[in-house]
Coordinates of C-alpha atoms and ligand atoms in Angstrom, one line a residue:
M1 CA 67.5 -92.8 -29.7
H2 CA 70.4 -91.3 -31.6
F3 CA 71.3 -90.8 -35.3
S4 CA 73.7 -88.9 -37.6
I5 CA 72.5 -86.8 -40.4
P6 CA 73.9 -87.6 -43.9
N7 CA 77.3 -86.2 -44.9
G8 CA 77.0 -82.8 -46.6
F9 CA 73.4 -82.4 -45.5
L10 CA 72.6 -78.7 -44.8
M11 CA 70.2 -77.3 -42.3
G12 CA 68.5 -73.9 -41.9
V13 CA 65.1 -72.2 -41.6
S14 CA 62.4 -70.8 -43.7
T15 CA 60.1 -67.7 -43.5
A16 CA 57.8 -65.7 -45.8
S17 CA 57.7 -61.9 -46.2
M18 CA 54.0 -61.4 -45.3
Q19 CA 54.4 -63.5 -42.2
I20 CA 57.4 -61.8 -40.6
E21 CA 58.2 -58.4 -42.2
G22 CA 55.4 -56.3 -40.8
G23 CA 54.7 -52.7 -42.0
E24 CA 51.9 -51.4 -44.1
V25 CA 51.9 -52.7 -47.7
N26 CA 49.1 -52.6 -50.2
A27 CA 48.7 -56.4 -50.5
N28 CA 45.8 -58.9 -50.5
W29 CA 46.5 -60.1 -46.9
N30 CA 46.5 -56.6 -45.4
D31 CA 43.2 -56.1 -47.2
W32 CA 41.9 -59.5 -45.9
Y33 CA 42.8 -58.3 -42.3
R34 CA 41.0 -55.0 -42.9
R35 CA 37.9 -56.9 -44.0
G36 CA 37.9 -58.8 -40.7
F37 CA 38.8 -62.3 -41.9
I38 CA 41.7 -63.0 -39.6
K39 CA 40.5 -65.4 -36.8
D40 CA 42.3 -63.7 -33.9
G41 CA 42.2 -60.2 -35.5
T42 CA 45.9 -60.0 -36.0
N43 CA 47.2 -57.4 -38.3
P44 CA 50.1 -58.6 -40.5
A45 CA 51.3 -55.0 -40.6
T46 CA 52.1 -55.1 -36.9
G47 CA 54.1 -58.3 -37.5
N48 CA 57.5 -59.2 -36.3
D49 CA 59.2 -56.1 -37.7
H50 CA 61.7 -58.2 -39.7
W51 CA 61.6 -55.4 -42.3
E52 CA 63.4 -53.3 -39.7
K53 CA 65.1 -56.0 -37.7
W54 CA 66.7 -58.0 -40.6
Q55 CA 70.2 -57.4 -39.3
E56 CA 69.4 -58.5 -35.8
D57 CA 67.6 -61.6 -37.2
T58 CA 70.5 -62.5 -39.5
E59 CA 73.0 -62.2 -36.6
L60 CA 70.7 -64.5 -34.5
M61 CA 70.6 -67.0 -37.4
A62 CA 74.4 -67.0 -37.5
Q63 CA 74.6 -67.3 -33.8
M64 CA 72.4 -70.4 -34.0
G65 CA 74.7 -71.9 -36.5
L66 CA 72.1 -72.0 -39.3
Q67 CA 73.5 -72.9 -42.7
L68 CA 70.5 -72.0 -44.9
Y69 CA 67.8 -69.3 -45.0
R70 CA 64.8 -69.5 -47.2
F71 CA 62.7 -66.3 -47.4
S72 CA 60.4 -64.5 -49.9
V73 CA 60.3 -61.1 -51.5
E74 CA 57.1 -59.1 -51.0
W75 CA 55.7 -58.4 -54.4
A76 CA 53.8 -55.3 -53.2
R77 CA 57.0 -53.8 -51.9
L78 CA 59.1 -54.5 -55.0
I79 CA 56.4 -53.4 -57.5
P80 CA 54.0 -51.3 -55.5
E81 CA 52.2 -50.0 -58.6
E82 CA 52.0 -51.8 -62.0
G83 CA 55.2 -51.2 -63.9
K84 CA 57.0 -49.3 -61.1
V85 CA 59.9 -50.9 -59.3
D86 CA 60.7 -49.5 -55.8
E87 CA 64.5 -49.2 -55.8
A88 CA 64.6 -48.7 -52.1
A89 CA 63.0 -52.0 -51.5
V90 CA 65.4 -53.6 -54.0
A91 CA 68.3 -52.1 -52.0
R92 CA 66.9 -53.3 -48.7
Y93 CA 66.6 -57.0 -50.0
R94 CA 70.1 -56.7 -51.5
R95 CA 71.6 -55.7 -48.1
E96 CA 69.9 -58.7 -46.5
L97 CA 71.2 -61.1 -49.1
E98 CA 74.7 -59.6 -48.7
L99 CA 74.7 -60.0 -45.0
L100 CA 73.5 -63.6 -45.2
R101 CA 76.4 -64.4 -47.6
E102 CA 78.9 -62.6 -45.3
K103 CA 77.7 -64.8 -42.4
G104 CA 78.0 -67.9 -44.5
I105 CA 74.3 -68.5 -44.6
R106 CA 73.1 -69.7 -48.1
P107 CA 70.0 -67.8 -49.3
L108 CA 67.1 -69.5 -51.1
L109 CA 64.7 -66.8 -52.5
T110 CA 61.0 -67.5 -52.9
I111 CA 59.4 -65.3 -55.6
H112 CA 55.8 -65.8 -54.6
H113 CA 54.6 -66.9 -51.2
F114 CA 50.8 -66.4 -51.2
S115 CA 50.7 -62.6 -51.1
N116 CA 49.8 -60.4 -54.1
P117 CA 49.8 -56.6 -54.5
M118 CA 46.3 -55.2 -54.6
W119 CA 46.8 -53.9 -58.1
F120 CA 47.3 -57.5 -59.2
E121 CA 44.6 -58.9 -57.0
E122 CA 42.1 -56.4 -58.4
K123 CA 42.9 -57.5 -62.0
G124 CA 41.8 -61.1 -61.0
A125 CA 45.3 -62.3 -59.9
F126 CA 46.2 -65.8 -61.1
E127 CA 42.7 -66.7 -62.1
K128 CA 43.2 -64.8 -65.4
R129 CA 45.5 -66.1 -68.1
E130 CA 46.4 -62.6 -69.2
N131 CA 47.8 -61.8 -65.8
V132 CA 50.6 -64.3 -65.8
M133 CA 52.8 -61.7 -67.5
H134 CA 52.7 -59.6 -64.3
Y135 CA 54.2 -62.5 -62.4
L136 CA 56.8 -63.0 -65.1
D137 CA 57.7 -59.3 -64.8
L138 CA 58.4 -59.9 -61.1
V139 CA 60.6 -62.9 -61.9
E140 CA 62.6 -60.6 -64.3
V141 CA 63.1 -58.0 -61.6
V142 CA 64.2 -60.6 -59.1
A143 CA 66.6 -62.3 -61.5
N144 CA 68.1 -59.0 -62.7
R145 CA 68.4 -57.3 -59.3
F146 CA 69.3 -60.2 -57.1
G147 CA 70.9 -62.7 -59.6
D148 CA 74.5 -61.8 -58.6
L149 CA 73.8 -62.4 -54.9
C150 CA 71.6 -65.5 -55.0
S151 CA 71.7 -68.7 -57.1
D152 CA 68.8 -70.7 -55.5
Y153 CA 65.1 -69.9 -56.2
I154 CA 61.7 -71.1 -55.5
T155 CA 59.3 -69.8 -58.1
I156 CA 56.0 -70.4 -56.2
N157 CA 55.2 -71.6 -52.8
E158 CA 52.6 -74.3 -52.5
P159 CA 50.6 -73.6 -55.6
N160 CA 48.0 -76.2 -54.6
V161 CA 47.4 -74.6 -51.1
Y162 CA 47.1 -71.1 -52.6
A163 CA 44.7 -72.3 -55.3
T164 CA 42.5 -74.4 -53.0
S165 CA 42.4 -72.1 -49.9
S166 CA 41.7 -69.0 -52.0
Y167 CA 39.5 -70.4 -54.8
F168 CA 37.9 -73.6 -53.5
F169 CA 37.5 -73.3 -49.8
G170 CA 37.2 -69.5 -49.9
Q171 CA 39.1 -69.0 -46.7
W172 CA 41.8 -66.9 -48.2
P173 CA 41.7 -63.9 -50.4
P174 CA 39.8 -63.4 -52.7
G175 CA 37.4 -65.9 -50.9
K176 CA 36.0 -67.7 -53.9
K177 CA 34.4 -71.2 -53.9
S178 CA 34.6 -72.5 -57.4
F179 CA 36.1 -75.7 -58.7
G180 CA 36.6 -74.2 -62.2
S181 CA 38.5 -71.2 -60.8
T182 CA 40.7 -73.5 -58.7
I183 CA 41.7 -75.5 -61.8
A184 CA 42.3 -72.3 -63.8
V185 CA 44.6 -71.0 -61.0
M186 CA 46.5 -74.3 -60.9
E187 CA 47.0 -74.2 -64.7
N188 CA 48.2 -70.6 -64.6
L189 CA 50.6 -71.3 -61.8
A190 CA 52.0 -74.2 -63.6
Y191 CA 52.5 -72.0 -66.6
C192 CA 54.2 -69.4 -64.4
H193 CA 56.5 -71.9 -62.8
I194 CA 57.7 -73.3 -66.1
R195 CA 58.3 -69.9 -67.7
A196 CA 60.0 -68.7 -64.5
Y197 CA 62.2 -71.7 -64.5
E198 CA 63.4 -70.9 -68.0
M199 CA 63.8 -67.2 -67.3
L200 CA 65.8 -67.6 -64.1
H201 CA 68.2 -69.9 -65.9
S202 CA 68.6 -67.8 -69.0
I203 CA 69.0 -64.4 -67.2
R204 CA 71.6 -65.7 -64.8
K205 CA 73.4 -67.5 -67.6
E206 CA 73.7 -64.2 -69.4
M207 CA 75.1 -62.7 -66.2
G208 CA 77.8 -65.5 -66.4
Y209 CA 76.4 -67.9 -63.7
E210 CA 76.1 -71.6 -64.3
D211 CA 75.0 -72.6 -60.8
T212 CA 71.3 -71.6 -60.9
M213 CA 69.0 -74.0 -59.0
V214 CA 65.3 -73.5 -59.5
G215 CA 62.3 -75.4 -58.1
C216 CA 58.9 -75.0 -56.6
A217 CA 58.0 -75.6 -52.9
N218 CA 55.4 -78.4 -53.3
H219 CA 53.0 -78.9 -50.4
L220 CA 52.4 -82.7 -50.1
R221 CA 50.3 -84.6 -47.6
V222 CA 49.8 -88.3 -47.1
F223 CA 46.2 -89.0 -47.9
A224 CA 45.2 -92.3 -46.2
P225 CA 41.8 -94.0 -46.3
K226 CA 40.1 -94.0 -42.9
N227 CA 39.2 -97.6 -43.4
G228 CA 41.5 -99.4 -45.8
K229 CA 38.9 -102.0 -46.6
N230 CA 36.3 -99.5 -47.6
L231 CA 36.4 -98.9 -51.3
W232 CA 34.8 -95.4 -51.1
H233 CA 37.5 -94.4 -48.6
R234 CA 40.2 -95.7 -50.8
V235 CA 38.8 -94.1 -54.0
S236 CA 38.3 -90.7 -52.2
A237 CA 41.9 -90.8 -50.8
K238 CA 43.3 -91.3 -54.3
L239 CA 41.0 -88.8 -55.9
T240 CA 41.8 -86.1 -53.2
S241 CA 45.5 -86.7 -53.6
Y242 CA 45.2 -86.5 -57.4
L243 CA 43.2 -83.3 -57.5
F244 CA 45.1 -81.6 -54.6
Q245 CA 48.7 -82.5 -55.5
D246 CA 49.5 -85.2 -58.0
A247 CA 48.2 -83.7 -61.2
L248 CA 49.7 -80.3 -60.5
T249 CA 53.1 -81.7 -59.5
E250 CA 53.2 -83.5 -62.9
A251 CA 52.4 -80.4 -64.8
M252 CA 54.9 -78.2 -62.9
T253 CA 57.7 -80.8 -63.0
L254 CA 57.4 -82.3 -66.5
G255 CA 55.1 -79.9 -68.4
K256 CA 52.6 -82.8 -68.8
F257 CA 49.1 -81.5 -67.9
P258 CA 46.9 -84.4 -66.9
F259 CA 43.1 -84.0 -66.9
P260 CA 41.5 -81.7 -65.6
L261 CA 44.5 -79.4 -66.2
R262 CA 44.9 -77.8 -69.7
N263 CA 48.2 -76.8 -71.2
W264 CA 46.8 -73.6 -72.7
G265 CA 50.2 -72.1 -73.2
K266 CA 51.3 -75.1 -75.3
L267 CA 54.4 -75.5 -73.2
P268 CA 56.8 -78.3 -74.3
K269 CA 57.3 -81.3 -72.1
G270 CA 60.6 -81.0 -70.2
E271 CA 62.3 -81.3 -66.8
Y272 CA 61.4 -78.1 -64.9
T273 CA 63.1 -78.5 -61.6
D274 CA 66.6 -78.7 -60.3
F275 CA 65.7 -80.0 -56.9
I276 CA 62.6 -81.5 -55.3
G277 CA 61.2 -78.9 -52.9
L278 CA 58.9 -80.5 -50.3
N279 CA 56.9 -78.7 -47.7
Y280 CA 55.7 -81.5 -45.4
Y281 CA 53.5 -81.2 -42.3
T282 CA 50.9 -83.9 -41.8
R283 CA 48.7 -86.8 -42.9
S284 CA 45.0 -86.5 -43.8
T285 CA 42.6 -89.4 -43.1
V286 CA 40.0 -89.5 -45.8
S287 CA 36.5 -91.0 -45.8
G288 CA 34.9 -88.9 -48.4
I289 CA 35.1 -85.4 -49.7
G290 CA 37.2 -83.2 -47.3
D291 CA 39.9 -84.4 -45.0
G292 CA 39.9 -85.7 -41.5
V293 CA 42.3 -86.7 -38.8
R294 CA 42.9 -90.2 -37.6
E295 CA 41.3 -91.0 -34.2
G296 CA 43.8 -91.5 -31.4
S297 CA 46.6 -89.9 -33.3
P298 CA 49.3 -87.6 -32.0
R299 CA 48.4 -84.0 -32.9
N300 CA 49.7 -80.5 -32.8
D301 CA 47.9 -77.4 -31.5
L302 CA 46.1 -77.0 -34.9
D303 CA 44.9 -80.6 -34.6
W304 CA 47.1 -81.8 -37.4
E305 CA 48.3 -85.4 -37.1
V306 CA 52.0 -85.8 -36.4
Y307 CA 53.1 -88.5 -38.8
P308 CA 56.9 -88.4 -39.3
E309 CA 57.1 -91.3 -41.8
G310 CA 55.1 -89.2 -44.2
I311 CA 58.1 -86.9 -44.9
V312 CA 59.8 -89.8 -46.7
E313 CA 56.6 -91.1 -48.3
C314 CA 55.9 -87.7 -49.8
A315 CA 59.5 -87.2 -50.9
R316 CA 59.3 -90.6 -52.6
Q317 CA 56.2 -89.6 -54.6
L318 CA 58.0 -86.5 -55.9
Y319 CA 61.2 -88.4 -56.6
E320 CA 59.3 -90.9 -58.7
V321 CA 58.0 -88.1 -60.9
L322 CA 61.6 -86.8 -61.5
P323 CA 64.7 -87.9 -59.4
R324 CA 66.5 -84.9 -58.1
P325 CA 68.2 -83.9 -54.8
I326 CA 65.5 -83.5 -52.2
W327 CA 65.3 -80.2 -50.2
V328 CA 62.7 -80.1 -47.4
T329 CA 61.7 -76.5 -48.0
E330 CA 59.4 -76.5 -45.0
N331 CA 58.6 -78.8 -42.0
G332 CA 57.6 -77.7 -38.6
T333 CA 54.7 -77.7 -36.2
C334 CA 52.2 -75.5 -34.2
D335 CA 53.2 -75.9 -30.6
N336 CA 52.3 -72.8 -28.6
L337 CA 53.8 -73.9 -25.3
D338 CA 56.9 -75.6 -26.8
H339 CA 55.9 -78.9 -25.4
F340 CA 56.8 -81.1 -28.4
R341 CA 58.6 -79.1 -31.0
C342 CA 62.0 -80.9 -30.2
R343 CA 60.3 -84.3 -30.5
Y344 CA 58.7 -83.3 -33.9
L345 CA 62.0 -82.0 -35.2
C346 CA 63.9 -85.0 -34.0
E347 CA 61.5 -87.6 -35.3
H348 CA 61.3 -86.0 -38.8
L349 CA 65.1 -85.7 -39.0
A350 CA 65.4 -89.3 -37.9
Q351 CA 63.2 -90.4 -40.8
I352 CA 65.3 -88.4 -43.2
S353 CA 68.6 -89.8 -41.9
K354 CA 67.5 -93.4 -42.3
S355 CA 65.9 -93.0 -45.7
D356 CA 67.5 -94.3 -49.0
L357 CA 66.5 -91.1 -50.8
P358 CA 69.0 -88.2 -51.6
F359 CA 67.8 -85.7 -49.0
T360 CA 70.4 -82.8 -49.1
R361 CA 68.8 -79.9 -47.4
Y362 CA 66.3 -79.2 -44.6
Y363 CA 64.6 -75.8 -43.9
H364 CA 62.7 -75.8 -40.6
W365 CA 59.4 -73.8 -40.6
C366 CA 59.7 -71.3 -39.0
F367 CA 62.7 -69.2 -37.9
C368 CA 60.4 -67.2 -35.6
D369 CA 56.8 -67.1 -34.5
N370 CA 54.8 -65.3 -37.2
F371 CA 51.5 -64.4 -38.9
E372 CA 49.9 -67.8 -39.6
W373 CA 47.6 -66.5 -42.4
V374 CA 43.9 -66.8 -41.5
E375 CA 44.7 -68.1 -38.1
G376 CA 46.6 -64.9 -37.2
N377 CA 49.5 -64.8 -34.7
W378 CA 48.1 -67.1 -32.1
A379 CA 49.5 -70.2 -33.9
K380 CA 53.2 -70.5 -33.2
F381 CA 55.6 -72.4 -35.4
G382 CA 58.9 -70.6 -34.4
L383 CA 62.3 -71.7 -33.1
V384 CA 62.6 -68.2 -31.9
R385 CA 59.9 -66.4 -29.7
V386 CA 59.0 -62.9 -30.6
D387 CA 57.5 -60.8 -27.8
P388 CA 54.2 -59.4 -29.1
E389 CA 54.8 -56.0 -27.5
T390 CA 58.6 -55.3 -27.6
K391 CA 59.4 -57.6 -30.5
E392 CA 62.3 -58.9 -28.6
R393 CA 63.7 -62.2 -29.9
T394 CA 64.4 -65.2 -27.6
I395 CA 65.7 -68.5 -28.8
K396 CA 63.3 -71.3 -27.6
T397 CA 64.4 -74.7 -26.3
A398 CA 63.7 -76.2 -29.8
G399 CA 66.0 -73.5 -31.3
H400 CA 68.8 -74.6 -28.9
F401 CA 68.2 -78.2 -29.8
Y402 CA 68.3 -77.5 -33.5
S403 CA 71.7 -75.6 -33.1
D404 CA 73.1 -78.6 -31.3
V405 CA 71.8 -81.0 -34.1
I406 CA 73.7 -78.8 -36.6
K407 CA 76.8 -78.6 -34.5
N408 CA 77.0 -82.3 -33.7
G409 CA 75.8 -83.5 -37.1
G410 CA 72.9 -85.4 -35.6
V411 CA 71.2 -86.3 -32.3
T412 CA 73.2 -88.0 -29.5
E413 CA 71.7 -90.0 -26.6
E414 CA 72.5 -87.1 -24.3
M415 CA 70.7 -84.6 -26.5
Y416 CA 67.8 -86.9 -26.8
E417 CA 67.5 -87.2 -23.0
K418 CA 68.0 -83.5 -22.5
F419 CA 65.6 -82.2 -25.2
V420 CA 63.2 -84.9 -26.5
A421 CA 62.6 -87.8 -24.0
K422 CA 60.1 -86.0 -21.9
Q423 CA 58.1 -84.3 -24.7
V424 CA 54.7 -85.5 -25.6
Y425 CA 52.1 -84.6 -28.3
H426 CA 48.4 -84.2 -27.7
V427 CA 46.6 -87.4 -28.5
R428 CA 42.9 -87.1 -29.5
Ligands
LIG501 C1 53.0 -72.4 -45.7 C2 53.4 -71.4 -44.6 C3 52.6 -71.7 -43.4 C4 52.9 -73.1 -42.9 C5 52.2 -73.5 -41.7 C6 52.8 -73.8 -45.3 O1 51.6 -74.3 -45.9 O2 53.9 -72.3 -46.8 O3 53.3 -70.1 -45.1 O4 52.8 -70.8 -42.4 O5 52.5 -74.0 -43.9 O6 50.8 -73.6 -41.8

């Protein structure tokens, strides 16, 4: 197998602050750890020390030839108490942005990636309409303090995953199980996204910049009926997709709030994204409420089906809502022994390269092994290994493969033989 990536297509990596920075912060995930909810007992505070090792990591990214870096700011660091901006944290993020630019790595800043400061969490976080102003204050701080160093922004990472994991399944903080709360959180996040979209554009415009790019990182899955001939399976696949992703995408992208979402803020219809941000991992096989995995399918270490065609299927769904350049803002896999990461990467990039859609960027998840939320550190998604004791970084085979893909503008037969040919997924 061999293929070339499209001309002008840029490639890099993605991370999130809570998952790699480490250090004690007063945030909901540190609290969730203290309350004993992390499966392997990992403490996010003893993470990968990226807060300290940002220079070393940036050098490593440059050495790997990465062209893009997506990362998030930690709200609890920037605004540790309501109304109080920590200028030292601002300065630290500014230095990171400056070094990235110096190295020719284009930053994409995520404003919210699942973690909330405790002062916000204790007020009821995104479940309460009156709290959206606190998120908008954060957006203002980000735009004013970093606007000269960064043109590209993600307002919110995976609002549907945040809303459902935290308020429907109750696995993430604050551990609620309520359909009504889940819908309220989705509505409020859509409101936040649209207002943030407008604010980022207007603040940077006042600063004299016309190149602002704002979007959301949408988590989409393929929802397939287990048995295509079974009406209930087909209906439940459509319904799950609608409630988990389709309705919310429409609200965030176009300001149209389909049932059951309500446009309480009376926001006008519009076009609220400059790019299509897609986080894609897997396909779910549906036979009722809840999701399953197709029998006999290739899987990763978290038992997620590997279904590379889905990256294009999901991008097409978003493109049909509003055609914009497509940025794969996350794609990657949990492969603890590095047995199939090259294959996963290769097969997903191959789908992108033969698609008729305007894919223009790809951010692999993740730059390095990290704190995988409620799973803890055991689940490894990194191109770079981090030693749990010494925190020493080592580029994995898949990291070397990715560097070669970037350098050669695709995958050659030799590269395929060297990195991919012998790799196999689990099949269950
Ligand atoms: C999230 C990441 C997470 C990854 C793998 C995405 O849903 O944005 O934070 O680590 O998937 O589970």
